[in-house]
Coordinates of C-alpha atoms and ligand atoms in Angstrom, one line a residue:
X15 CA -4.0 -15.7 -26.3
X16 CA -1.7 -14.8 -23.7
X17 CA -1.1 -10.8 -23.0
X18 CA 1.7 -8.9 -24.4
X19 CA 3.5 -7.0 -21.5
X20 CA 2.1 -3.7 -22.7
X21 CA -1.4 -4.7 -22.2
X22 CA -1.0 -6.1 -18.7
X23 CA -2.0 -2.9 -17.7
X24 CA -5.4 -2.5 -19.5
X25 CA -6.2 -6.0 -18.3
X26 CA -5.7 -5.2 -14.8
X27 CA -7.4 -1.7 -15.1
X28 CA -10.4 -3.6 -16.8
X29 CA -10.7 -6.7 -14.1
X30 CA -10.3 -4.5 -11.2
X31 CA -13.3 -2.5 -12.0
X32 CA -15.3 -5.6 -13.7
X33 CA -14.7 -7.5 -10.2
X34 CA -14.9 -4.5 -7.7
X35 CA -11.3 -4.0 -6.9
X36 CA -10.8 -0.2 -8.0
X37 CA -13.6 1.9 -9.9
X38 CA -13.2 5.2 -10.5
X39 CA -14.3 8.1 -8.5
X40 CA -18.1 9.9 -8.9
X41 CA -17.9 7.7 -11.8
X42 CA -21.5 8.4 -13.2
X43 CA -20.2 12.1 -13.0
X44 CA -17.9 11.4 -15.4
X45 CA -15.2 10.7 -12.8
X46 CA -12.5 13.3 -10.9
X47 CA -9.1 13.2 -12.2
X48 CA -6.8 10.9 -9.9
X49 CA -9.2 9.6 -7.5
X50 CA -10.3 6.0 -7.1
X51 CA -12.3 4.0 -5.0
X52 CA -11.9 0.7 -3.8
X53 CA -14.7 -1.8 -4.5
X54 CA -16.4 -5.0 -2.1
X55 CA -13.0 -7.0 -2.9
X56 CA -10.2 -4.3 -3.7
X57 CA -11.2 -2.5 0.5
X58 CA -10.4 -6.5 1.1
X59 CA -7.3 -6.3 -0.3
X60 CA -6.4 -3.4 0.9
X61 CA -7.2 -4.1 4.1
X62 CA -4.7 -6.8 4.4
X63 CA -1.7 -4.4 2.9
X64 CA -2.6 -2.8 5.7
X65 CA -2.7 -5.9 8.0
X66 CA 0.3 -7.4 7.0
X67 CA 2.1 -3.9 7.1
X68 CA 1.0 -3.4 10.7
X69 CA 1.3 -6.9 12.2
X70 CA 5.2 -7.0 10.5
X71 CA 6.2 -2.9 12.0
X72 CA 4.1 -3.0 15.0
X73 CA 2.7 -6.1 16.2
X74 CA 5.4 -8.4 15.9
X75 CA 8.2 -6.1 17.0
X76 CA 9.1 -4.9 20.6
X77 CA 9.8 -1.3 19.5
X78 CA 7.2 0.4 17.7
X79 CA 3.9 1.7 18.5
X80 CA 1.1 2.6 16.6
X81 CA -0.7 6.0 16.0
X82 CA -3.6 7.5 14.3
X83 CA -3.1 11.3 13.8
X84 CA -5.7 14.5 12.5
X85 CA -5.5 14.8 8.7
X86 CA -5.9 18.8 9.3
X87 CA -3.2 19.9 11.8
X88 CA -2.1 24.0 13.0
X89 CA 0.0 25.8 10.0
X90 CA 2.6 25.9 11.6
X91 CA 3.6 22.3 11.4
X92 CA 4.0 23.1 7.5
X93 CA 6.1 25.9 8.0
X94 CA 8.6 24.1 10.2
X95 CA 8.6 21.0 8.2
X96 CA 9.6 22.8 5.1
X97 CA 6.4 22.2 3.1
X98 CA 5.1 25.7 2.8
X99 CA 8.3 26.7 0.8
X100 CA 9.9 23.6 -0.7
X101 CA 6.6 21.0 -1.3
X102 CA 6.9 22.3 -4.8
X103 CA 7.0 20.5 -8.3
X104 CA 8.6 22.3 -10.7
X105 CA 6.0 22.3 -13.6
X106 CA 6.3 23.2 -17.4
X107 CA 3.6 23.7 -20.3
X108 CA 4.9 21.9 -23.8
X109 CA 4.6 24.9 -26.4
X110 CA 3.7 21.6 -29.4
X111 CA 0.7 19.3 -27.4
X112 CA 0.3 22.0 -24.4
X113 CA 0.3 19.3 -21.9
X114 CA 1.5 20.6 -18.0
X115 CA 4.5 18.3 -17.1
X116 CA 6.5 17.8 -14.6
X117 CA 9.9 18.9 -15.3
X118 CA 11.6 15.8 -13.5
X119 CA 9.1 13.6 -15.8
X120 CA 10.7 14.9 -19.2
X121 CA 12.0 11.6 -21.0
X122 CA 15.6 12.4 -22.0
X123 CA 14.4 16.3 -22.1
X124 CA 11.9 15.4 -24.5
X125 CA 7.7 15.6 -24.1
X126 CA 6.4 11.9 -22.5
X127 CA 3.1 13.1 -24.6
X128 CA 4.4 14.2 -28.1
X129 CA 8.2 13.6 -28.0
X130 CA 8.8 17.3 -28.8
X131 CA 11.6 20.0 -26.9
X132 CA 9.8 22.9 -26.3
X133 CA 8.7 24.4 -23.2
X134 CA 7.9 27.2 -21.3
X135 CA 9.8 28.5 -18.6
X136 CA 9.4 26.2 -15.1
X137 CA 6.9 27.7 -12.8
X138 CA 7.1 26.2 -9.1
X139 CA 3.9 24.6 -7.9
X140 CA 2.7 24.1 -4.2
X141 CA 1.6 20.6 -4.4
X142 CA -0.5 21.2 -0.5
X143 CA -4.3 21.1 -0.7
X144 CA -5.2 24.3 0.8
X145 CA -8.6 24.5 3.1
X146 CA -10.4 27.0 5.9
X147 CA -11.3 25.6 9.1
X148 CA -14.1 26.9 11.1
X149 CA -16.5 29.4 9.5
X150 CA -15.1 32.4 8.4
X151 CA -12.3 32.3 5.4
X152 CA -9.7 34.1 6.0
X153 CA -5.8 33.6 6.5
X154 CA -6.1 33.4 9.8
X155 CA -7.9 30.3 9.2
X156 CA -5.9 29.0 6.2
X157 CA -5.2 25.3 6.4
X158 CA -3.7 22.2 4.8
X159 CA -4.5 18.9 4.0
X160 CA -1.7 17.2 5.0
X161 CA 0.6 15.4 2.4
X162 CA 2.3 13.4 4.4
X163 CA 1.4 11.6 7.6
X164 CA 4.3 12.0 8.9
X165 CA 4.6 15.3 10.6
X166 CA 1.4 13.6 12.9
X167 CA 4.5 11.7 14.1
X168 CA 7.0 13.9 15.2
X169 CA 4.5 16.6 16.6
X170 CA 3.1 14.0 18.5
X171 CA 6.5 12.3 19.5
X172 CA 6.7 13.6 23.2
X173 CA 3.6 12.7 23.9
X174 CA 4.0 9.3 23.0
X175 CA 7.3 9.4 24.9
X176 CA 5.9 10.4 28.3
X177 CA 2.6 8.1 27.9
X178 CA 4.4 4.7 27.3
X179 CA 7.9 5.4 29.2
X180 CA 9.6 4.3 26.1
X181 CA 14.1 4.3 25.5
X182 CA 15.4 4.7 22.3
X183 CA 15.2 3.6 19.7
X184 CA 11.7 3.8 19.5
X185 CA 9.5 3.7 16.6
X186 CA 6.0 5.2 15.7
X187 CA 4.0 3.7 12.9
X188 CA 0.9 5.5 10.9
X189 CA -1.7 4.6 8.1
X190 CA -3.6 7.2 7.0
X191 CA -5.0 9.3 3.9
X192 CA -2.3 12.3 2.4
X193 CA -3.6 14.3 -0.4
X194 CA -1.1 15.8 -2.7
X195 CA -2.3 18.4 -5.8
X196 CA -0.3 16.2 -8.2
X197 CA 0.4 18.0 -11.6
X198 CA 0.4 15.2 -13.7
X199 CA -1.2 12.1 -12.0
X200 CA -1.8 8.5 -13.5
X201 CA -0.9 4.9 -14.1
X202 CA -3.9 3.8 -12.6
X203 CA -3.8 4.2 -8.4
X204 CA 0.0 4.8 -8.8
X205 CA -0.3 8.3 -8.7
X206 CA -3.7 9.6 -7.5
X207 CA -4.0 13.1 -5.3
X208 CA -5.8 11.3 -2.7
X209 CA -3.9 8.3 -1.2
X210 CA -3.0 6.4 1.6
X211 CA 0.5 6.2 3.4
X212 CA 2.0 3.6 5.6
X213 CA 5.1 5.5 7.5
X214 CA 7.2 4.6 10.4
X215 CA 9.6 7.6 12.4
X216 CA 12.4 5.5 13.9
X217 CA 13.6 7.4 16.6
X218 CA 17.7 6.5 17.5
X219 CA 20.2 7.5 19.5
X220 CA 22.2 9.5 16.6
X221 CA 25.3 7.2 16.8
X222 CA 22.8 4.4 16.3
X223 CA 21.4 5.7 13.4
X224 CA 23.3 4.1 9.7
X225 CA 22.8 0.6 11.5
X226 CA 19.0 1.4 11.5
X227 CA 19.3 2.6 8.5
X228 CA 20.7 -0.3 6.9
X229 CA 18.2 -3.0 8.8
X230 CA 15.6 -1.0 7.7
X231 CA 16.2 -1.4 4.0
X232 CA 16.5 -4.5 4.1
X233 CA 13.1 -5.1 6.8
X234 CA 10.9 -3.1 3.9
X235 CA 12.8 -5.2 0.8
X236 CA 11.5 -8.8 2.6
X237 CA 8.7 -7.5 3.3
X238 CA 7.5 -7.2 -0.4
X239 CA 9.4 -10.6 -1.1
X240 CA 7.9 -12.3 2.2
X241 CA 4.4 -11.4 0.5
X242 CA 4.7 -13.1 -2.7
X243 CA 6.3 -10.4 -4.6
X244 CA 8.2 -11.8 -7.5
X245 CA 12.7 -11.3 -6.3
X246 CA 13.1 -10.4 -10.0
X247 CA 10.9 -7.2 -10.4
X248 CA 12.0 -5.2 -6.8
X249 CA 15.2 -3.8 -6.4
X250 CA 16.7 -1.0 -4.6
X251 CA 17.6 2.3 -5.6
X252 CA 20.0 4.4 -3.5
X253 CA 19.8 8.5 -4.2
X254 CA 22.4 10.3 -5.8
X255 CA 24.3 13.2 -3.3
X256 CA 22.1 15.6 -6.0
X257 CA 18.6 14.3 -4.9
X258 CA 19.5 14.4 -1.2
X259 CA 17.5 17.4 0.9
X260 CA 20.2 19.4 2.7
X261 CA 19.9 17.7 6.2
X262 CA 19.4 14.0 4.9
X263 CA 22.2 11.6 5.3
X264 CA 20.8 9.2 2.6
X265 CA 18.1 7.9 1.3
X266 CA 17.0 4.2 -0.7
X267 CA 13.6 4.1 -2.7
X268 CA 12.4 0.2 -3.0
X269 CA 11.3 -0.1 -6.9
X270 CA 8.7 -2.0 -8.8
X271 CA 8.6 -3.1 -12.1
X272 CA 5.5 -2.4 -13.1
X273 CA 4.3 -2.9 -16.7
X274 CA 5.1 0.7 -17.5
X275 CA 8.5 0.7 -15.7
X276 CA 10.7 0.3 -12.3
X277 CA 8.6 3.1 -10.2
X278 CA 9.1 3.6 -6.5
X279 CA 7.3 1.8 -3.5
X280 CA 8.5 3.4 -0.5
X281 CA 11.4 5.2 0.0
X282 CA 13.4 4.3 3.3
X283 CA 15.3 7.8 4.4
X284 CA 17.6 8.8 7.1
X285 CA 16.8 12.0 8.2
X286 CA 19.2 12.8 10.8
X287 CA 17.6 15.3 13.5
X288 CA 16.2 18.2 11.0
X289 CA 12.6 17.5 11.8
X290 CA 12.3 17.3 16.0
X291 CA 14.4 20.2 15.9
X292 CA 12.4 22.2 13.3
X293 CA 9.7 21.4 15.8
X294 CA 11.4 22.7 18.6
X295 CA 12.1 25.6 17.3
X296 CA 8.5 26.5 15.3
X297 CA 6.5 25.4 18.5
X298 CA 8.5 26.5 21.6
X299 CA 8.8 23.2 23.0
X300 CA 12.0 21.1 23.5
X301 CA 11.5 17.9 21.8
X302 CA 15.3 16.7 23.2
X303 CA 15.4 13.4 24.2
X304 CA 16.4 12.9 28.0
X305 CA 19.0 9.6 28.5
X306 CA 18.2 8.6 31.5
X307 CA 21.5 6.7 32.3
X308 CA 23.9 9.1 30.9
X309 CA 21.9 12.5 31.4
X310 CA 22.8 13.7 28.5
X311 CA 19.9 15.6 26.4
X312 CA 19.9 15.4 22.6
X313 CA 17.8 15.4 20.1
X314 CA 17.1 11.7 18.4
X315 CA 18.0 11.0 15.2
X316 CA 15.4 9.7 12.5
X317 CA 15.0 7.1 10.2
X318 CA 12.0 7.1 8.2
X319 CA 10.4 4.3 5.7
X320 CA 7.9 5.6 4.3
X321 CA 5.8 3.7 1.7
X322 CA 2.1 4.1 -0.1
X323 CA -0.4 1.6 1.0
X324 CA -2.3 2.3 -2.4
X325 CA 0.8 1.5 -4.4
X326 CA 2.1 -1.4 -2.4
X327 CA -1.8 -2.5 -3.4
X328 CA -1.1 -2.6 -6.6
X329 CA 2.2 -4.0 -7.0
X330 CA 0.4 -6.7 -5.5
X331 CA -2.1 -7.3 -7.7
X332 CA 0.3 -6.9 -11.2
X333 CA 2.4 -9.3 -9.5
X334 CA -0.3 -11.8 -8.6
X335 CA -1.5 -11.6 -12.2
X336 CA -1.2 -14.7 -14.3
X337 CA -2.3 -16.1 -17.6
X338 CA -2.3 -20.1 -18.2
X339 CA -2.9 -22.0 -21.1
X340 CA -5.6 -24.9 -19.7
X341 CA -7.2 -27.4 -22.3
X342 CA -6.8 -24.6 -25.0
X343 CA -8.4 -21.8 -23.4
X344 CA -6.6 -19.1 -21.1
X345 CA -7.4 -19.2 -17.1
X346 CA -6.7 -15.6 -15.2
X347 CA -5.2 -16.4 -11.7
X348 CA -4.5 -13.6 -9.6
X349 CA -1.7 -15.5 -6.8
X350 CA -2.3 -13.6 -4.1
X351 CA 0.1 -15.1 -1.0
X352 CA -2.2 -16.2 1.6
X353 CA -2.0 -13.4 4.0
X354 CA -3.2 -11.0 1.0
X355 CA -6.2 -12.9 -0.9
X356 CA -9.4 -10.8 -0.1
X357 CA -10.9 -14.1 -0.3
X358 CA -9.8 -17.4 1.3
X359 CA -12.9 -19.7 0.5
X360 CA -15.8 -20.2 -2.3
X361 CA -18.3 -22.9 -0.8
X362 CA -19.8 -23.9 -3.9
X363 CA -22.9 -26.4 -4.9
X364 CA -22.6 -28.6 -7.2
X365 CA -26.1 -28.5 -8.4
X366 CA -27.8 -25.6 -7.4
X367 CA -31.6 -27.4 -7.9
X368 CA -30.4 -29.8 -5.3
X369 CA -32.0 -28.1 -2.1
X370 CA -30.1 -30.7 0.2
X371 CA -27.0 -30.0 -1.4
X372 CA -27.3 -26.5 -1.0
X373 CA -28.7 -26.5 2.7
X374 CA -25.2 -28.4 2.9
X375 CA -23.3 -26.0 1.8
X376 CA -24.6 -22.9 3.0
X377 CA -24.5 -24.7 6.5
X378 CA -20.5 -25.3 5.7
X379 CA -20.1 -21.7 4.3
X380 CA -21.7 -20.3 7.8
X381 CA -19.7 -22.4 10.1
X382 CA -16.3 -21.2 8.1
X383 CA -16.9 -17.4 8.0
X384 CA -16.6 -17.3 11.8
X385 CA -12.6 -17.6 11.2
X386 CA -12.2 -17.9 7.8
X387 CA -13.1 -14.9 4.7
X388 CA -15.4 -17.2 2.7
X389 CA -18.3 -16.8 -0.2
X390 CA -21.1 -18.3 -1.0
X391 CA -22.0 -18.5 -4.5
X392 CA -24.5 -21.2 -7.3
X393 CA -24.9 -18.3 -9.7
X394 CA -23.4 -20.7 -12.7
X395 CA -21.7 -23.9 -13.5
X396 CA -18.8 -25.3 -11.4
X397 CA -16.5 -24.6 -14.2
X398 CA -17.2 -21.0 -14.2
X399 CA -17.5 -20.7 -10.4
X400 CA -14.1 -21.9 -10.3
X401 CA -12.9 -19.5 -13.3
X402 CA -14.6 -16.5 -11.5
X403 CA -12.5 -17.6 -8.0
X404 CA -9.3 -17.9 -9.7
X405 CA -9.6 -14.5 -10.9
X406 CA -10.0 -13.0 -8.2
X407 CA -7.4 -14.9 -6.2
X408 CA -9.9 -16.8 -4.0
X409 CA -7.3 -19.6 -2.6
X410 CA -9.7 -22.6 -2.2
X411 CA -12.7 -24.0 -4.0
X412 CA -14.9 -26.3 -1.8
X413 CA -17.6 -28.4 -3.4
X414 CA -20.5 -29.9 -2.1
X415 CA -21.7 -32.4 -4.6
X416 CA -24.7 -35.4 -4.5
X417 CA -22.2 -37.7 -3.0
X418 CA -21.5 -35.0 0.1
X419 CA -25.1 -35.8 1.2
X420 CA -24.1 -39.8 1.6
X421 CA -20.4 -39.8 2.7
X422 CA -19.9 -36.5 4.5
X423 CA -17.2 -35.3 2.3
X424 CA -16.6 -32.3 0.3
X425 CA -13.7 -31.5 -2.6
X426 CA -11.4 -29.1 -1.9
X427 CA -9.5 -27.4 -5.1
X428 CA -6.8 -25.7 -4.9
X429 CA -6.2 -22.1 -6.6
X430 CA -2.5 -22.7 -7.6
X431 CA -2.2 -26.3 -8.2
X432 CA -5.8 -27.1 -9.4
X433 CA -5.4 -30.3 -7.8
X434 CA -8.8 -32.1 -6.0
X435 CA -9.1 -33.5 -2.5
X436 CA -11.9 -35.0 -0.5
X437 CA -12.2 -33.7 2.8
X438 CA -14.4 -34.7 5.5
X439 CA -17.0 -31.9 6.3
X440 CA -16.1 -32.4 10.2
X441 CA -12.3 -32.1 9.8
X442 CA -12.8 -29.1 6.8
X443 CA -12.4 -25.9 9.1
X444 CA -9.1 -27.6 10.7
X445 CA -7.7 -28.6 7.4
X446 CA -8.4 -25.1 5.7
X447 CA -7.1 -22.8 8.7
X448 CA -3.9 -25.3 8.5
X449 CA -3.3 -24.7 4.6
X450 CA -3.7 -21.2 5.0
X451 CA -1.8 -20.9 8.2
X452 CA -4.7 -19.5 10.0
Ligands
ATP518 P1 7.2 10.4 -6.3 O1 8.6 10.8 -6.5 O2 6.7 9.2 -7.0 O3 6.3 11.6 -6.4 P2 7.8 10.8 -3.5 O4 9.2 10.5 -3.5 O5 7.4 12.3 -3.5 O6 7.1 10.0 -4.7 P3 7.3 10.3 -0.8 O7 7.1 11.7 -0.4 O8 8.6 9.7 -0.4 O9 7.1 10.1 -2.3 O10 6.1 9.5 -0.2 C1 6.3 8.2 0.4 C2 5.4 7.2 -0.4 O11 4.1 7.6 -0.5 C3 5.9 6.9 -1.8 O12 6.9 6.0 -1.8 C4 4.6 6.4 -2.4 O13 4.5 5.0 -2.2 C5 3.5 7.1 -1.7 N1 3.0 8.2 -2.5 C6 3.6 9.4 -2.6 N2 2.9 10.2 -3.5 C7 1.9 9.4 -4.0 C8 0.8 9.6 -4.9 N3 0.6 10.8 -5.5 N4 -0.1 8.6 -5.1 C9 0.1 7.4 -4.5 N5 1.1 7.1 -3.6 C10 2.0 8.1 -3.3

C-alpha cells in the first residue's frame, strides 16, 4: 500500500534509523530531548549538503571566502549583537495539558497539544546555552554557546579584509554547530537544540545593497530546485513590517512543505549596517570600510542568508522519498540528485558461492572507490540487494554475473529508470563518472 501523506513522516523517521541516516542521541540512555546523530549513510548525506552548499557560495563564485570560527567566543559579542537581551522566546504553560509552548506556536490562539485557550501569563526565555570557561565558575567566566555562527563572521570581518586585500562586495561563508535551548523542539531534526548552520555575511557597499538582496533570494531558491527539490513544495515567504527587527530593511524565509506543513529553510535577510557597527562600538575597534578610490569610510552594509544544514538535510530526504507500485508489491526509492546520494555505486555478485565471480567484483568495486562512493555487498539475493540500494538512494547497481567471467561485461541498473545495460568492465569507471557527472 502506498503511504498516506500523514505517515510519510513516521516512514522516514523509521528508515532513517533502520538504515543509519539519523538515530537518536545516547539512545541506549533513553535518548536526550532534541539531539540526533547522524549514522554511516545520513554523515554521507550530510556531508554533501554541505558540499554542494560550499562549492555553489564559495567555490564557484569570485566573491566569497570561507571561514571556520570558535563555537565559544568573549561575552561581549552577545551583548553587542543583541542576544543577551532580545534571544528570547516568549514561552507559556497551558493551564488544561500543562505543556510549555511557545507563544508564536499557538494554532489560531488555541493549544497545538489539546486545542484548549488557557494559559499562563508569557514569561521570556533566553534561548543561549550558558557555560564557564577555564576552571573557576564565576561570572567573570560566564560564557555562551553560540546560537548562531554568524557573529564569528562579522567579529572576524577585518581580519579577513586586511589578509586577502578584498573590495566590496565581499562575502564570508561558515558551516558550523549553533546550539539554541529550544522550548519546544521536534519534527524530527527540524528543530533540535544542537544543529548545524550554513550562513553567508554579504558585505556591500550600502547603495548596493536591495540588488544583493534580491540576487540572493533567488541564488538560495535554485539552489534547492538545482538539487532535485520538487518546484511545487518551496516557495518564498517575505516578512511582514511586524516581524522585521528594528534595523532590518527586509527579510524572505525559503519554505518547505514538509509533511507536517510549509516550515522555513533559511531565511535570506538584509541587515543594513546594525551589526559591524554594534561591533564597533562594543569592542573599540572601527570596523568602517576604507574605499580606496573614493576615500570615503563607511560602514558596509549586510546581507545575510542564512540556512540550517540539518534542515536543508532533511528536506532532502522527504523530497527524495518515493513509493512505486512494481509487479504488485511497493519499491521505496529515495531520488537523491546525483550530487546528494551518499551512495553512488553497489558492485554486486550475482552468486555469491561463485569465488570467481566475486574476486570479479570486489576487484571492480576497489578500482571504483578511488573516484567514485561505492559498496560492496552479497549479503542476499539480487532482488533484495537491489531493493536495499534503491532505498537508500544508491544511483547505480552493477552486477557481476557467470557470463562476466567469459565476456568481460557487467550490468549496470539504473536507480530511477530500472532499466539494464551491459557494460564492459574496461570502459565501466568512464561510463559511471560520465552518468554521474563526475
Ligand atoms: P525558527 O523561526 O524556525 O525558530 P529562526 O528564524 O529563529 O527559525 P534563524 O535564526 O533565521 O532561524 O536561523 C537560520 C536557520 O538556521 C534557519 O532557517 C534554520 O534552517 C536553522 N535553524 C534555526 N534554528 C534551528 C533549530 N533549532 N534546529 C535546526 N535548525 C535550525
Amino acid at each position: 500500500m502506498i503511504t498516506q501523506k500523514n505517515d510519510v513522516m513516521e516512514k522516514i523517521v523509521s528508515l532513517c534509523k533502520r538504515r543509519g541516516f539519523i538515530f537518536q542521541s545516547s539512545e541506549i540512555y533513553g535518548g536526550l530531548g532534541s539531539t540526533w546523530d547522524y549514522g554511516p549513510l545520513g554523515v554521507e548525506l550530510k556531508r554533501n549538503v554541505k558540499g554542494a552548499w560550499w562549492r555553489a557560495v564559495v567555490h564557484t563564485r569570485d566573491d566569497v571566502v570561507g571561514l571556520d570560527s570558535a563555537i565559544l567566543m568573549h561575552p561581549k559579542t552577545w551583548e553587542a549583537s543583541g542576544h543577551i537581551s532580545n534571544f528570547h522566546d516568549i514561552v507559556i504553560d497551558c493551564k488544561n495539558c500543562k505543556k510549555r509552548i511557545r507563544q508564536d506556536h499557538l494554532k489560531n490562539g488555541k493549544c497545538p497539544y489539546c486545542g484548549t485557550k488557557e494559559f499562563t501569563e508569557g514569561r521570556a526565555f533566553n534561548l543561549m546555552f550558558k557555560t564557564h570557561v577555564g576552571p573557576v565558575e564565576d561570572s567573570s567566566s560566564a560564557s555562551y554557546l553560540r546560537p548562531e555562527t554568524a557573529q564569528g563572521i562579522f567579529v572576524n570581518f577585518k581580519n579577513v579584509l586586511d589578509a586577502t586585500h578584498r573590495k566590496l562586495p565581499l562575502g564570508i561563508a561558515q558551516i558550523g554547530k549553533s546550539f539554541r535551548n529550544e522550548v519546544t523542539p521536534g519534527n524530527f531534526t527540524f528543530r533540535m537544540r544542537e544543529f548545524e548552520q550554513m550562513e553567508i555575511e554579504y558585505f556591500t557597499k550600502p547603495q548596493d545593497a536591495d540588488q544583493y538582496y534580491q540576487q540572493w533570494i533567488e541564488e538560495r531558491f535554485n539552489w534547492y530546485l538545482n538539487l532535485g527539490i520538487k518546484k511545487e513544495k518551496l516557495k518564498k515567504r517575505e516578512h511582514g513590517q511586524d516581524e522585521l527587527a528594528h534595523y532590518a530593511k527586509g527579510c524572505t524565509d525559503i519554505e518547505y512543505e514538509f509533511p507536517f506543513g510549509w516550515s522555513e529553510l533559511e531565511g535570506i535577510a538584509h541587515r543594513a549596517d546594525y551589526d559591524l557597527k554594534q561591533h564597533s562600538q562594543f569592542s573599540g575597534v572601527d570596523l568602517q570600510y576604507h574605499d580606496q578610490v573614493t576615500n570615503e569610510r563607511f560602514f558596509p552594509y549586510v546581507i545575510e542568508p542564512s540556512g540550517g544544514c540539518d534542515r536543508a538535510t532533511l528536506a532532502f530526504l522527504t523530497d527524495a522519498y518515493h513509493e512505486e507500485e512494481v509487479k504488485g508489491e511497493t519499491r521505496v526509492v529515495l531520488k537523491f540528485s546525483k550530487e546528494l546520494a551518499p551512495i553512488k555505486v553497489a558492485v554486486l555478485p550475482l552468486l555469491k558461492k561463485n569465488g570467481d565471480i566475486v574476486e570479479l567484483a570486489k576487484k571492480i568495486k576497489n578500482n571504483l572507490q578511488k573516484d567514485i562512493v561505492c559498496v560492496y555487498d552479497d549479503t542476499a539475493a539480487i532482488g533484495k540487494l537491489y531493493r536495499r540500494q534503491d532505498e537508500v538512494g544508491t544511483f547505480f547497481c552493477v552486477t557481476v554475473d557467470v557470463q562476466s567471467l567469459e565476456d568481460k561485461q557487467v550490468t549496470v541498473r539504473s536507480r530511477d529508470t530500472m532499466l539494464q545495460e551491459r557494460i564492459p568492465v574496461d570502459n565501466l569507471k568512464k561510463y559511471l563518472m560520465e552518468k554521474l557527472a563526475l
